[in-house]
């Protein structure tokens, strides 16, 4: 989980502890200063702003490999990209990582420009190395974004629930920004773990890092609910029900 302790953003690992040999006291394993308040340009991120915190996390994790930010509501994705671009704007041109420098030589940029126009946030994000992926996106654009993410032309992806639908991306780092689908409705625990399974998949990456961004007491409640595997809903497969019914009918 990622949460703020004063002006320092801390990543704490779930169910991993260190133990004092003399006192036998255990404490969580954590990275204390992963992000700092107003680290970029003395302006961003504001520790009270979850969007800015997530943008800073995404930027920093991109140095460690392909990164995906999950956002259950596609309409919120634009705001995350705008904050990431804000970070770019605080940097000197030479300090911007190569994968975030403006580059139009991408299949995804070609199709995004064709469908959305040059000035749309989707096109501009792709130009600056940030892919956007959601269900209602034109298929040509979505497929091109997937291809460019796989081949390394996009290193950061902002995605909605579509990432849980069997897509096999080379994801090293997965950041959960929002799990709220609409008013008082959240993704299921089963879907959460299905999305978690996209990170560090065999044949793609050797390991995956999953970070849940906590900014409010409700975020913390959700985190504790999701990481408890006892809360995963039972799967109700129609195929299994049919097979079970046929088996029972044959036995009886």
Coordinates of N, CA and C in Angstrom, one line a residue:
X1 N 0.8 -1.2 0.0 CA 0.0 0.0 0.0 C 0.9 1.2 0.0
X2 N 0.4 2.3 -0.6 CA 1.0 3.6 -0.6 C 0.2 4.5 0.2
X3 N 0.8 5.2 1.2 CA 0.1 6.2 2.0 C 1.1 7.2 2.5
X4 N 0.6 8.4 2.9 CA 1.4 9.5 3.3 C 1.7 9.4 4.8
X5 N 2.9 9.6 5.2 CA 3.3 9.8 6.6 C 3.9 11.2 6.7
X6 N 3.1 12.2 7.1 CA 3.7 13.6 7.1 C 3.8 14.0 5.6
X7 N 5.0 14.4 5.3 CA 5.3 14.9 3.9 C 6.0 13.8 3.1
X8 N 6.1 12.6 3.6 CA 6.7 11.5 2.9 C 5.7 10.4 2.5
X9 N 5.8 10.0 1.3 CA 4.9 8.9 0.8 C 5.6 7.6 1.0
X10 N 5.0 6.7 1.7 CA 5.6 5.4 2.1 C 4.9 4.3 1.4
X11 N 5.7 3.3 1.0 CA 5.1 2.0 0.5 C 5.4 0.9 1.5
X12 N 4.3 0.3 1.9 CA 4.4 -0.8 3.0 C 4.0 -2.1 2.3
X13 N 4.8 -3.1 2.5 CA 4.5 -4.4 1.9 C 3.5 -5.2 2.8
X14 N 2.6 -5.9 2.2 CA 1.6 -6.7 2.9 C 2.2 -8.0 3.4
X15 N 2.0 -8.3 4.6 CA 2.4 -9.6 5.2 C 3.9 -9.9 5.1
X16 N 4.7 -8.9 5.1 CA 6.2 -9.1 5.1 C 6.7 -8.3 6.3
X17 N 7.5 -8.9 7.1 CA 7.9 -8.3 8.4 C 9.4 -8.5 8.6
X18 N 9.9 -7.6 9.4 CA 11.3 -7.8 10.0 C 11.1 -8.0 11.5
X19 N 12.1 -8.7 12.1 CA 12.0 -9.0 13.5 C 13.2 -8.6 14.2
X20 N 13.1 -7.9 15.3 CA 14.3 -7.6 16.2 C 14.7 -8.8 16.9
X21 N 16.0 -9.2 16.8 CA 16.5 -10.4 17.3 C 16.5 -10.4 18.9
X22 N 16.6 -9.2 19.5 CA 16.6 -9.1 20.9 C 15.3 -9.1 21.5
X23 N 14.4 -8.3 20.9 CA 13.0 -8.1 21.5 C 12.0 -9.0 20.9
X24 N 12.3 -9.5 19.7 CA 11.3 -10.3 18.9 C 10.1 -9.5 18.4
X25 N 10.3 -8.2 18.5 CA 9.2 -7.3 18.0 C 9.2 -7.3 16.4
X26 N 8.1 -7.4 15.9 CA 8.0 -7.4 14.4 C 7.5 -6.1 13.9
X27 N 7.9 -5.6 12.8 CA 7.4 -4.5 12.1 C 7.3 -4.7 10.6
X28 N 6.4 -3.9 10.0 CA 6.2 -4.0 8.5 C 7.5 -3.6 7.8
X29 N 7.7 -4.3 6.7 CA 8.8 -3.9 5.7 C 8.2 -2.8 4.9
X30 N 9.0 -1.7 4.8 CA 8.5 -0.5 4.0 C 9.6 0.3 3.4
X31 N 9.2 1.0 2.4 CA 10.1 2.0 1.7 C 9.7 3.4 2.2
X32 N 10.5 4.1 3.0 CA 10.0 5.3 3.7 C 9.8 6.5 2.8
X33 N 10.6 6.8 1.9 CA 10.5 8.1 1.2 C 10.4 7.9 -0.4
X34 N 9.5 7.1 -0.8 CA 9.4 6.8 -2.2 C 8.9 8.0 -3.0
X35 N 8.0 8.8 -2.4 CA 7.6 10.0 -3.0 C 7.5 11.1 -1.9
X36 N 7.9 12.3 -2.2 CA 7.9 13.4 -1.2 C 6.8 14.5 -1.7
X37 N 6.3 15.1 -0.7 CA 5.3 16.2 -1.0 C 5.9 17.3 -1.8
X38 N 5.3 17.7 -2.9 CA 5.7 18.8 -3.7 C 7.2 18.5 -4.2
X39 N 7.4 17.3 -4.6 CA 8.8 16.9 -5.0 C 9.2 17.5 -6.4
X40 N 8.2 17.6 -7.2 CA 8.5 18.1 -8.6 C 8.1 19.5 -8.7
X41 N 9.1 20.3 -9.0 CA 8.9 21.8 -9.3 C 8.3 22.5 -8.0
X42 N 8.6 21.9 -6.8 CA 8.1 22.4 -5.6 C 6.5 22.7 -5.6
X43 N 5.9 21.8 -6.5 CA 4.4 22.0 -6.6 C 3.6 20.7 -6.6
X44 N 4.2 19.6 -7.1 CA 3.4 18.4 -7.3 C 4.3 17.2 -6.9
X45 N 3.8 16.2 -6.1 CA 2.4 16.1 -5.8 C 2.0 16.8 -4.5
X46 N 0.8 17.2 -4.4 CA 0.2 17.6 -3.1 C -0.3 16.4 -2.4
X47 N 0.2 16.2 -1.2 CA 0.0 14.9 -0.5 C -1.5 14.7 -0.2
X48 N -2.3 15.7 -0.3 CA -3.8 15.6 0.0 C -4.5 15.3 -1.3
X49 N -3.8 15.2 -2.4 CA -4.4 15.0 -3.7 C -4.1 13.6 -4.3
X50 N -5.1 12.7 -4.3 CA -4.8 11.3 -4.7 C -4.4 11.2 -6.2
X51 N -5.0 12.1 -7.0 CA -4.6 12.0 -8.4 C -3.1 12.4 -8.6
X52 N -2.7 13.4 -7.9 CA -1.3 13.8 -8.0 C -0.3 12.8 -7.4
X53 N -0.7 12.2 -6.3 CA 0.1 11.1 -5.7 C 0.2 9.9 -6.6
X54 N -0.9 9.6 -7.3 CA -0.8 8.5 -8.3 C 0.0 8.8 -9.5
X55 N 0.0 10.0 -10.0 CA 0.8 10.4 -11.1 C 2.3 10.3 -10.7
X56 N 2.6 10.8 -9.5 CA 4.0 10.7 -9.1 C 4.5 9.3 -9.0
X57 N 3.6 8.4 -8.4 CA 4.0 7.0 -8.3 C 4.2 6.4 -9.7
X58 N 3.3 6.7 -10.6 CA 3.4 6.1 -12.0 C 4.7 6.6 -12.6
X59 N 5.0 7.8 -12.5 CA 6.3 8.4 -13.1 C 7.5 7.6 -12.5
X60 N 7.5 7.5 -11.2 CA 8.7 6.9 -10.5 C 8.8 5.4 -10.9
X61 N 7.7 4.7 -10.9 CA 7.7 3.2 -11.1 C 8.1 3.0 -12.6
X62 N 7.8 3.9 -13.5 CA 8.2 3.7 -14.9 C 9.7 3.4 -15.1
X63 N 10.5 3.9 -14.2 CA 11.9 3.7 -14.2 C 12.3 2.2 -14.0
X64 N 11.4 1.5 -13.3 CA 11.6 0.1 -13.0 C 11.0 -0.9 -14.0
X65 N 10.3 -0.4 -15.0 CA 9.7 -1.3 -16.0 C 8.3 -0.9 -16.4
X66 N 7.7 -1.6 -17.2 CA 6.3 -1.3 -17.7 C 5.4 -1.2 -16.5
X67 N 4.6 -0.1 -16.5 CA 3.8 0.2 -15.4 C 2.3 0.5 -15.9
X68 N 1.4 0.0 -15.1 CA 0.0 0.2 -15.5 C -0.8 0.8 -14.3
X69 N -1.5 1.8 -14.5 CA -2.4 2.4 -13.5 C -3.8 2.0 -13.8
X70 N -4.4 1.4 -12.8 CA -5.8 0.9 -13.0 C -6.8 1.9 -12.4
X71 N -7.8 2.3 -13.2 CA -8.8 3.2 -12.8 C -10.1 2.7 -13.3
X72 N -11.0 2.3 -12.4 CA -12.3 1.6 -12.7 C -13.2 2.5 -13.6
X73 N -13.1 3.8 -13.5 CA -13.9 4.7 -14.3 C -13.1 5.4 -15.4
X74 N -13.3 5.1 -16.6 CA -12.5 5.7 -17.7 C -12.5 7.3 -17.7
X75 N -13.6 7.9 -17.2 CA -13.6 9.3 -17.2 C -12.6 10.0 -16.3
X76 N -12.0 9.2 -15.4 CA -11.0 9.7 -14.4 C -9.6 9.6 -15.0
X77 N -9.4 8.9 -16.1 CA -8.1 8.7 -16.6 C -7.5 10.0 -17.1
X78 N -8.3 10.8 -17.7 CA -7.7 12.1 -18.3 C -7.0 12.9 -17.2
X79 N -7.6 13.0 -16.0 CA -7.0 13.7 -14.9 C -5.7 13.2 -14.5
X80 N -5.5 11.9 -14.5 CA -4.2 11.3 -14.2 C -3.1 11.6 -15.2
X81 N -3.5 11.6 -16.5 CA -2.5 11.9 -17.5 C -2.2 13.4 -17.4
X82 N -3.1 14.3 -17.1 CA -2.8 15.7 -17.0 C -1.8 16.0 -15.9
X83 N -1.9 15.2 -14.7 CA -1.0 15.4 -13.6 C 0.4 14.9 -14.0
X84 N 0.4 13.8 -14.8 CA 1.7 13.2 -15.2 C 2.4 14.3 -16.1
X85 N 1.6 14.8 -17.0 CA 2.1 15.9 -17.9 C 2.6 17.1 -17.1
X86 N 2.0 17.4 -16.0 CA 2.4 18.5 -15.1 C 3.8 18.2 -14.6
X87 N 4.0 16.9 -14.3 CA 5.4 16.5 -13.8 C 6.4 16.8 -14.9
X88 N 6.1 16.4 -16.1 CA 7.0 16.6 -17.2 C 7.3 18.1 -17.3
X89 N 6.3 18.9 -17.2 CA 6.5 20.4 -17.4 C 7.4 21.0 -16.3
X90 N 7.6 20.3 -15.2 CA 8.5 20.8 -14.1 C 9.9 20.4 -14.4
X91 N 10.2 19.5 -15.3 CA 11.5 19.0 -15.6 C 12.2 19.8 -16.7
X92 N 13.5 19.8 -16.7 CA 14.3 20.3 -17.8 C 14.2 19.3 -18.9
X93 N 14.2 19.8 -20.2 CA 14.1 18.9 -21.3 C 15.0 17.7 -21.2
X94 N 16.3 17.9 -20.8 CA 17.3 16.8 -20.8 C 17.0 15.8 -19.6
X95 N 16.1 16.3 -18.7 CA 15.8 15.4 -17.5 C 14.6 14.5 -17.7
X96 N 13.9 14.8 -18.8 CA 12.7 13.9 -19.1 C 13.2 12.6 -19.6
X97 N 12.8 11.5 -19.0 CA 13.2 10.1 -19.5 C 12.9 9.9 -21.0
X98 N 13.7 9.2 -21.6 CA 13.6 8.9 -23.1 C 12.2 8.4 -23.5
X99 N 11.6 7.6 -22.6 CA 10.3 7.0 -22.9 C 9.2 8.0 -22.8
X100 N 9.4 9.1 -22.2 CA 8.4 10.1 -22.1 C 8.6 11.4 -23.0
X101 N 9.7 11.3 -23.8 CA 9.9 12.4 -24.7 C 8.9 12.4 -25.8
X102 N 8.4 13.5 -26.3 CA 7.5 13.5 -27.4 C 7.9 12.7 -28.6
X103 N 7.1 11.8 -29.1 CA 7.5 10.9 -30.2 C 6.2 10.5 -30.9
X104 N 6.1 10.8 -32.2 CA 4.9 10.5 -33.0 C 5.1 9.2 -33.8
X105 N 6.2 8.6 -33.7 CA 6.5 7.4 -34.4 C 6.0 6.1 -33.7
X106 N 4.6 6.1 -33.6 CA 4.0 5.0 -32.9 C 2.7 4.7 -33.7
X107 N 2.4 3.4 -33.8 CA 1.2 3.0 -34.5 C 0.0 3.6 -33.7
X108 N 0.0 3.6 -32.4 CA -1.1 4.1 -31.6 C -1.3 5.6 -31.8
X109 N -0.2 6.3 -32.0 CA -0.4 7.7 -32.2 C -1.1 8.0 -33.6
X110 N -0.7 7.2 -34.6 CA -1.3 7.3 -35.9 C -2.8 7.1 -35.8
X111 N -3.3 6.1 -35.2 CA -4.7 5.8 -35.1 C -5.4 6.7 -34.2
X112 N -4.8 7.1 -33.1 CA -5.4 8.1 -32.1 C -5.6 9.4 -32.8
X113 N -4.6 9.9 -33.6 CA -4.8 11.1 -34.3 C -5.9 11.0 -35.3
X114 N -6.0 9.9 -36.0 CA -7.0 9.7 -37.0 C -8.4 9.7 -36.4
X115 N -8.6 9.1 -35.2 CA -9.9 9.0 -34.6 C -10.3 10.1 -33.7
X116 N -9.3 10.6 -33.0 CA -9.6 11.7 -32.0 C -9.2 13.1 -32.4
X117 N -8.2 13.1 -33.3 CA -7.6 14.4 -33.6 C -6.3 14.7 -32.9
X118 N -5.5 15.6 -33.4 CA -4.2 15.8 -32.8 C -4.2 16.3 -31.4
X119 N -5.2 17.2 -31.1 CA -5.2 17.9 -29.8 C -5.9 17.1 -28.6
X120 N -6.6 16.0 -28.9 CA -7.3 15.3 -27.9 C -6.3 14.7 -26.9
X121 N -6.7 14.6 -25.6 CA -5.8 14.1 -24.6 C -5.3 12.7 -24.8
X122 N -6.1 11.8 -25.5 CA -5.6 10.5 -25.8 C -4.4 10.5 -26.7
X123 N -4.5 11.3 -27.8 CA -3.5 11.5 -28.7 C -2.2 12.1 -28.1
X124 N -2.4 13.1 -27.3 CA -1.3 13.8 -26.7 C -0.6 12.9 -25.7
X125 N -1.4 12.1 -24.9 CA -0.8 11.2 -24.0 C 0.1 10.2 -24.7
X126 N -0.4 9.6 -25.8 CA 0.4 8.7 -26.5 C 1.6 9.3 -27.1
X127 N 1.5 10.5 -27.5 CA 2.7 11.2 -28.1 C 3.8 11.4 -27.0
X128 N 3.4 11.5 -25.7 CA 4.3 11.7 -24.6 C 4.6 10.4 -23.9
X129 N 4.3 9.2 -24.5 CA 4.7 7.9 -24.0 C 3.7 7.3 -23.0
X130 N 2.5 7.9 -22.9 CA 1.5 7.4 -21.9 C 0.3 6.8 -22.7
X131 N 0.1 5.5 -22.7 CA -1.0 4.9 -23.4 C -2.3 5.0 -22.5
X132 N -3.4 5.1 -23.2 CA -4.7 5.1 -22.6 C -5.5 4.0 -23.2
X133 N -6.2 3.2 -22.3 CA -6.9 2.0 -22.8 C -8.2 1.9 -22.0
X134 N -9.4 1.9 -22.7 CA -10.7 1.7 -22.1 C -11.6 1.0 -23.1
X135 N -12.7 0.5 -22.6 CA -13.6 -0.3 -23.4 C -14.2 0.3 -24.6
X136 N -14.7 1.6 -24.5 CA -15.4 2.3 -25.5 C -14.4 2.9 -26.6
X137 N -13.2 2.7 -26.4 CA -12.2 3.2 -27.4 C -12.3 2.5 -28.7
X138 N -12.2 3.2 -29.8 CA -12.2 2.5 -31.1 C -11.2 1.3 -31.2
X139 N -11.6 0.2 -31.7 CA -10.8 -1.0 -31.7 C -9.4 -0.8 -32.3
X140 N -9.3 0.0 -33.4 CA -8.0 0.2 -34.0 C -7.1 0.9 -33.1
X141 N -7.6 1.9 -32.4 CA -6.7 2.6 -31.4 C -6.4 1.7 -30.3
X142 N -7.3 1.0 -29.7 CA -7.1 0.1 -28.6 C -6.1 -1.0 -28.9
X143 N -6.2 -1.6 -30.1 CA -5.3 -2.7 -30.5 C -3.9 -2.1 -30.7
X144 N -3.8 -0.9 -31.2 CA -2.5 -0.3 -31.5 C -1.8 0.1 -30.2
X145 N -2.6 0.6 -29.2 CA -2.1 0.9 -27.9 C -1.5 -0.4 -27.2
X146 N -2.3 -1.5 -27.3 CA -1.8 -2.8 -26.8 C -0.5 -3.2 -27.4
X147 N -0.4 -3.1 -28.7 CA 0.8 -3.5 -29.5 C 2.0 -2.6 -29.1
X148 N 1.8 -1.3 -29.0 CA 2.9 -0.4 -28.6 C 3.4 -0.6 -27.2
X149 N 2.4 -1.0 -26.3 CA 2.8 -1.3 -24.9 C 3.6 -2.6 -24.8
X150 N 3.2 -3.6 -25.6 CA 4.0 -4.8 -25.6 C 5.4 -4.6 -26.2
X151 N 5.5 -3.8 -27.3 CA 6.8 -3.7 -27.9 C 7.7 -2.6 -27.3
X152 N 7.2 -2.0 -26.3 CA 8.0 -1.0 -25.5 C 8.0 0.4 -26.0
X153 N 7.1 0.7 -27.0 CA 7.0 2.1 -27.4 C 6.2 2.9 -26.4
X154 N 5.4 2.2 -25.6 CA 4.7 2.9 -24.5 C 5.1 2.1 -23.2
X155 N 5.5 2.9 -22.2 CA 6.0 2.2 -21.0 C 5.1 2.4 -19.9
X156 N 4.1 3.3 -20.0 CA 3.1 3.6 -19.0 C 1.7 3.5 -19.6
X157 N 0.8 2.8 -18.9 CA -0.5 2.6 -19.5 C -1.5 3.0 -18.4
X158 N -2.5 3.8 -18.8 CA -3.6 4.1 -17.9 C -4.8 3.4 -18.4
X159 N -5.4 2.4 -17.6 CA -6.4 1.5 -18.1 C -7.6 1.4 -17.2
X160 N -8.7 1.2 -17.8 CA -9.9 0.9 -17.0 C -10.1 -0.6 -16.8
X161 N -11.3 -1.1 -16.6 CA -11.5 -2.5 -16.3 C -11.2 -3.5 -17.4
X162 N -10.9 -2.9 -18.6 CA -10.6 -3.8 -19.8 C -9.3 -4.6 -19.5
X163 N -8.5 -4.2 -18.6 CA -7.2 -4.9 -18.4 C -7.5 -6.3 -17.7
X164 N -8.7 -6.4 -17.1 CA -9.0 -7.7 -16.4 C -9.6 -8.7 -17.3
X165 N -9.8 -8.3 -18.6 CA -10.5 -9.2 -19.5 C -9.6 -10.1 -20.4
X166 N -8.6 -10.7 -19.7 CA -7.8 -11.7 -20.4 C -6.6 -11.1 -21.2
X167 N -6.3 -9.8 -21.0 CA -5.2 -9.2 -21.7 C -3.9 -9.6 -21.1
X168 N -2.9 -10.0 -21.9 CA -1.7 -10.5 -21.4 C -0.5 -9.5 -21.7
X169 N -0.5 -8.5 -20.9 CA 0.5 -7.4 -21.0 C 1.8 -7.8 -20.2
X170 N 2.9 -7.2 -20.7 CA 4.1 -7.3 -19.9 C 4.2 -6.3 -18.8
X171 N 3.4 -6.5 -17.7 CA 3.3 -5.5 -16.6 C 4.2 -5.8 -15.5
X172 N 5.1 -4.9 -15.2 CA 6.0 -5.1 -14.0 C 5.4 -4.4 -12.8
X173 N 4.8 -3.3 -13.0 CA 4.2 -2.5 -11.8 C 2.8 -2.2 -12.1
X174 N 1.9 -2.5 -11.1 CA 0.5 -2.2 -11.2 C 0.0 -1.4 -10.1
X175 N -0.5 -0.2 -10.4 CA -1.0 0.7 -9.4 C -2.5 0.8 -9.4
X176 N -3.1 0.6 -8.3 CA -4.6 0.7 -8.2 C -4.9 2.2 -7.7
X177 N -5.4 2.9 -8.6 CA -5.8 4.3 -8.3 C -7.3 4.3 -7.7
X178 N -8.2 3.7 -8.5 CA -9.6 3.7 -8.1 C -10.2 2.4 -8.4
X179 N -11.0 1.9 -7.5 CA -11.7 0.6 -7.7 C -13.2 0.8 -7.7
X180 N -13.6 2.1 -7.7 CA -15.1 2.4 -7.7 C -15.6 2.6 -9.1
X181 N -16.6 1.7 -9.4 CA -17.2 1.7 -10.7 C -18.2 2.8 -10.9
X182 N -19.1 3.0 -9.9 CA -20.0 4.2 -9.9 C -20.4 4.4 -8.4
X183 N -21.5 5.1 -8.2 CA -21.9 5.5 -6.8 C -22.1 4.2 -6.0
X184 N -21.2 4.1 -5.0 CA -21.3 3.0 -4.0 C -21.2 1.6 -4.6
X185 N -20.6 1.5 -5.8 CA -20.3 0.2 -6.4 C -18.9 0.1 -6.8
X186 N -18.3 -1.0 -6.3 CA -16.8 -1.2 -6.5 C -16.6 -2.6 -7.3
X187 N -15.4 -2.7 -7.8 CA -15.1 -4.0 -8.5 C -15.1 -5.1 -7.4
X188 N -15.5 -6.3 -7.8 CA -15.5 -7.4 -6.9 C -14.1 -7.8 -6.5
X189 N -14.1 -8.5 -5.3 CA -12.8 -9.0 -4.9 C -12.2 -10.0 -5.9
X190 N -13.1 -10.8 -6.5 CA -12.6 -11.7 -7.5 C -11.9 -11.0 -8.7
X191 N -12.6 -9.9 -9.2 CA -12.0 -9.1 -10.3 C -10.7 -8.4 -9.8
X192 N -10.7 -8.0 -8.6 CA -9.4 -7.4 -8.1 C -8.3 -8.3 -8.2
X193 N -8.5 -9.6 -7.8 CA -7.4 -10.6 -7.8 C -7.1 -11.0 -9.3
X194 N -8.1 -11.0 -10.1 CA -7.9 -11.3 -11.5 C -7.0 -10.2 -12.2
X195 N -7.2 -8.9 -11.8 CA -6.4 -7.8 -12.3 C -5.0 -7.9 -11.7
X196 N -4.9 -8.3 -10.4 CA -3.6 -8.4 -9.8 C -2.8 -9.5 -10.6
X197 N -3.4 -10.5 -11.1 CA -2.8 -11.6 -11.8 C -2.2 -11.2 -13.1
X198 N -2.5 -10.0 -13.6 CA -1.9 -9.5 -14.8 C -0.4 -9.0 -14.6
X199 N 0.0 -8.8 -13.4 CA 1.3 -8.3 -13.1 C 2.3 -9.5 -12.9
X200 N 3.4 -9.4 -13.5 CA 4.4 -10.5 -13.3 C 4.0 -11.8 -13.9
X201 N 3.3 -11.8 -15.0 CA 2.9 -13.1 -15.6 C 4.0 -13.9 -16.2
X202 N 3.9 -15.2 -16.1 CA 5.0 -16.1 -16.6 C 5.2 -15.9 -18.0
X203 N 6.5 -15.8 -18.4 CA 6.8 -15.6 -19.8 C 6.9 -14.1 -20.2
X204 N 6.4 -13.2 -19.3 CA 6.4 -11.8 -19.5 C 7.4 -11.1 -18.6
X205 N 7.2 -11.3 -17.3 CA 8.0 -10.6 -16.3 C 8.3 -11.7 -15.2
X206 N 9.5 -11.5 -14.5 CA 9.8 -12.5 -13.5 C 9.1 -12.2 -12.2
X207 N 8.6 -11.0 -12.0 CA 7.9 -10.6 -10.8 C 7.0 -9.4 -11.0
X208 N 6.0 -9.2 -10.2 CA 5.1 -8.1 -10.3 C 5.0 -7.3 -9.0
X209 N 4.9 -6.0 -9.1 CA 4.7 -5.2 -7.9 C 3.3 -4.6 -8.0
X210 N 2.5 -4.7 -7.0 CA 1.1 -4.2 -7.0 C 1.0 -3.2 -5.8
X211 N 0.6 -2.0 -6.1 CA 0.5 -0.9 -5.1 C -0.9 -0.4 -5.1
X212 N -1.5 -0.3 -3.9 CA -2.8 0.2 -3.7 C -2.7 1.6 -3.1
X213 N -3.2 2.6 -3.8 CA -3.0 4.0 -3.3 C -4.1 4.3 -2.2
X214 N -3.6 4.7 -1.0 CA -4.5 5.0 0.1 C -4.5 6.5 0.4
X215 N -5.6 7.2 0.3 CA -5.7 8.6 0.5 C -6.8 9.0 1.5
X216 N -7.7 8.0 1.8 CA -8.8 8.3 2.7 C -9.1 7.1 3.6
X217 N -9.8 7.2 4.6 CA -10.2 6.1 5.5 C -10.9 5.0 4.6
X218 N -11.7 5.4 3.6 CA -12.4 4.5 2.8 C -11.5 3.7 1.9
X219 N -10.4 4.3 1.4 CA -9.4 3.6 0.7 C -8.7 2.5 1.5
X220 N -8.5 2.9 2.8 CA -7.8 1.9 3.7 C -8.8 0.7 4.0
X221 N -10.1 1.0 4.1 CA -11.1 -0.1 4.3 C -11.1 -1.0 3.2
X222 N -11.1 -0.4 1.9 CA -11.1 -1.2 0.7 C -9.9 -2.1 0.6
X223 N -8.7 -1.5 0.9 CA -7.5 -2.2 0.8 C -7.5 -3.4 1.7
X224 N -7.9 -3.2 3.0 CA -7.9 -4.4 3.9 C -8.9 -5.4 3.5
X225 N -10.0 -5.0 2.8 CA -11.0 -6.0 2.4 C -10.5 -6.8 1.2
X226 N -9.8 -6.1 0.2 CA -9.3 -6.8 -1.0 C -8.1 -7.7 -0.7
X227 N -7.2 -7.3 0.2 CA -6.1 -8.2 0.5 C -6.4 -9.5 1.3
X228 N -7.6 -9.5 1.9 CA -8.0 -10.7 2.6 C -8.6 -11.7 1.6
X229 N -7.9 -12.7 1.3 CA -8.4 -13.6 0.3 C -9.6 -14.4 0.7
X230 N -9.9 -14.4 2.0 CA -11.1 -15.0 2.4 C -12.4 -14.3 1.9
X231 N -12.2 -13.1 1.5 CA -13.4 -12.3 1.0 C -13.7 -12.5 -0.5
X232 N -12.8 -13.3 -1.2 CA -13.1 -13.5 -2.6 C -14.4 -14.3 -2.8
X233 N -15.2 -13.7 -3.7 CA -16.5 -14.3 -3.9 C -16.4 -15.7 -4.6
X234 N -17.4 -16.5 -4.4 CA -17.4 -17.8 -5.0 C -17.7 -17.7 -6.5
X235 N -17.0 -18.4 -7.3 CA -17.2 -18.3 -8.8 C -18.4 -19.2 -9.1
X236 N -19.4 -18.7 -9.9 CA -20.6 -19.4 -10.3 C -20.5 -19.6 -11.8
X237 N -19.8 -20.6 -12.2 CA -19.7 -20.9 -13.7 C -21.0 -21.6 -14.2
X238 N -21.5 -21.1 -15.3 CA -22.7 -21.7 -15.9 C -22.4 -23.1 -16.4
X239 N -21.1 -23.2 -16.9 CA -20.7 -24.5 -17.5 C -20.6 -25.5 -16.3
X240 N -20.1 -25.1 -15.2 CA -20.0 -26.0 -14.0 C -21.4 -26.4 -13.5
X241 N -22.3 -25.4 -13.5 CA -23.6 -25.7 -13.0 C -24.3 -26.7 -13.9
X242 N -24.1 -26.6 -15.2 CA -24.7 -27.5 -16.1 C -24.1 -28.9 -16.0
X243 N -22.8 -29.0 -15.9 CA -22.1 -30.2 -15.7 C -22.5 -30.9 -14.4
X244 N -22.7 -30.1 -13.3 CA -23.1 -30.6 -12.0 C -24.5 -31.2 -12.1
X245 N -25.4 -30.5 -12.8 CA -26.8 -30.9 -12.9 C -26.9 -32.2 -13.7
X246 N -26.1 -32.3 -14.8 CA -26.1 -33.5 -15.6 C -25.5 -34.7 -14.8
X247 N -24.5 -34.5 -14.0 CA -23.9 -35.5 -13.2 C -24.9 -36.0 -12.2
X248 N -25.5 -35.1 -11.5 CA -26.5 -35.4 -10.4 C -27.7 -36.2 -11.0
X249 N -28.1 -35.8 -12.2 CA -29.2 -36.4 -12.9 C -28.8 -37.9 -13.3
X250 N -27.6 -38.0 -13.7 CA -27.2 -39.4 -14.1 C -27.0 -40.3 -12.9
X251 N -26.5 -39.7 -11.7 CA -26.4 -40.5 -10.5 C -27.8 -41.0 -10.0
X252 N -28.7 -40.0 -10.0 CA -30.0 -40.3 -9.4 C -30.9 -41.1 -10.4

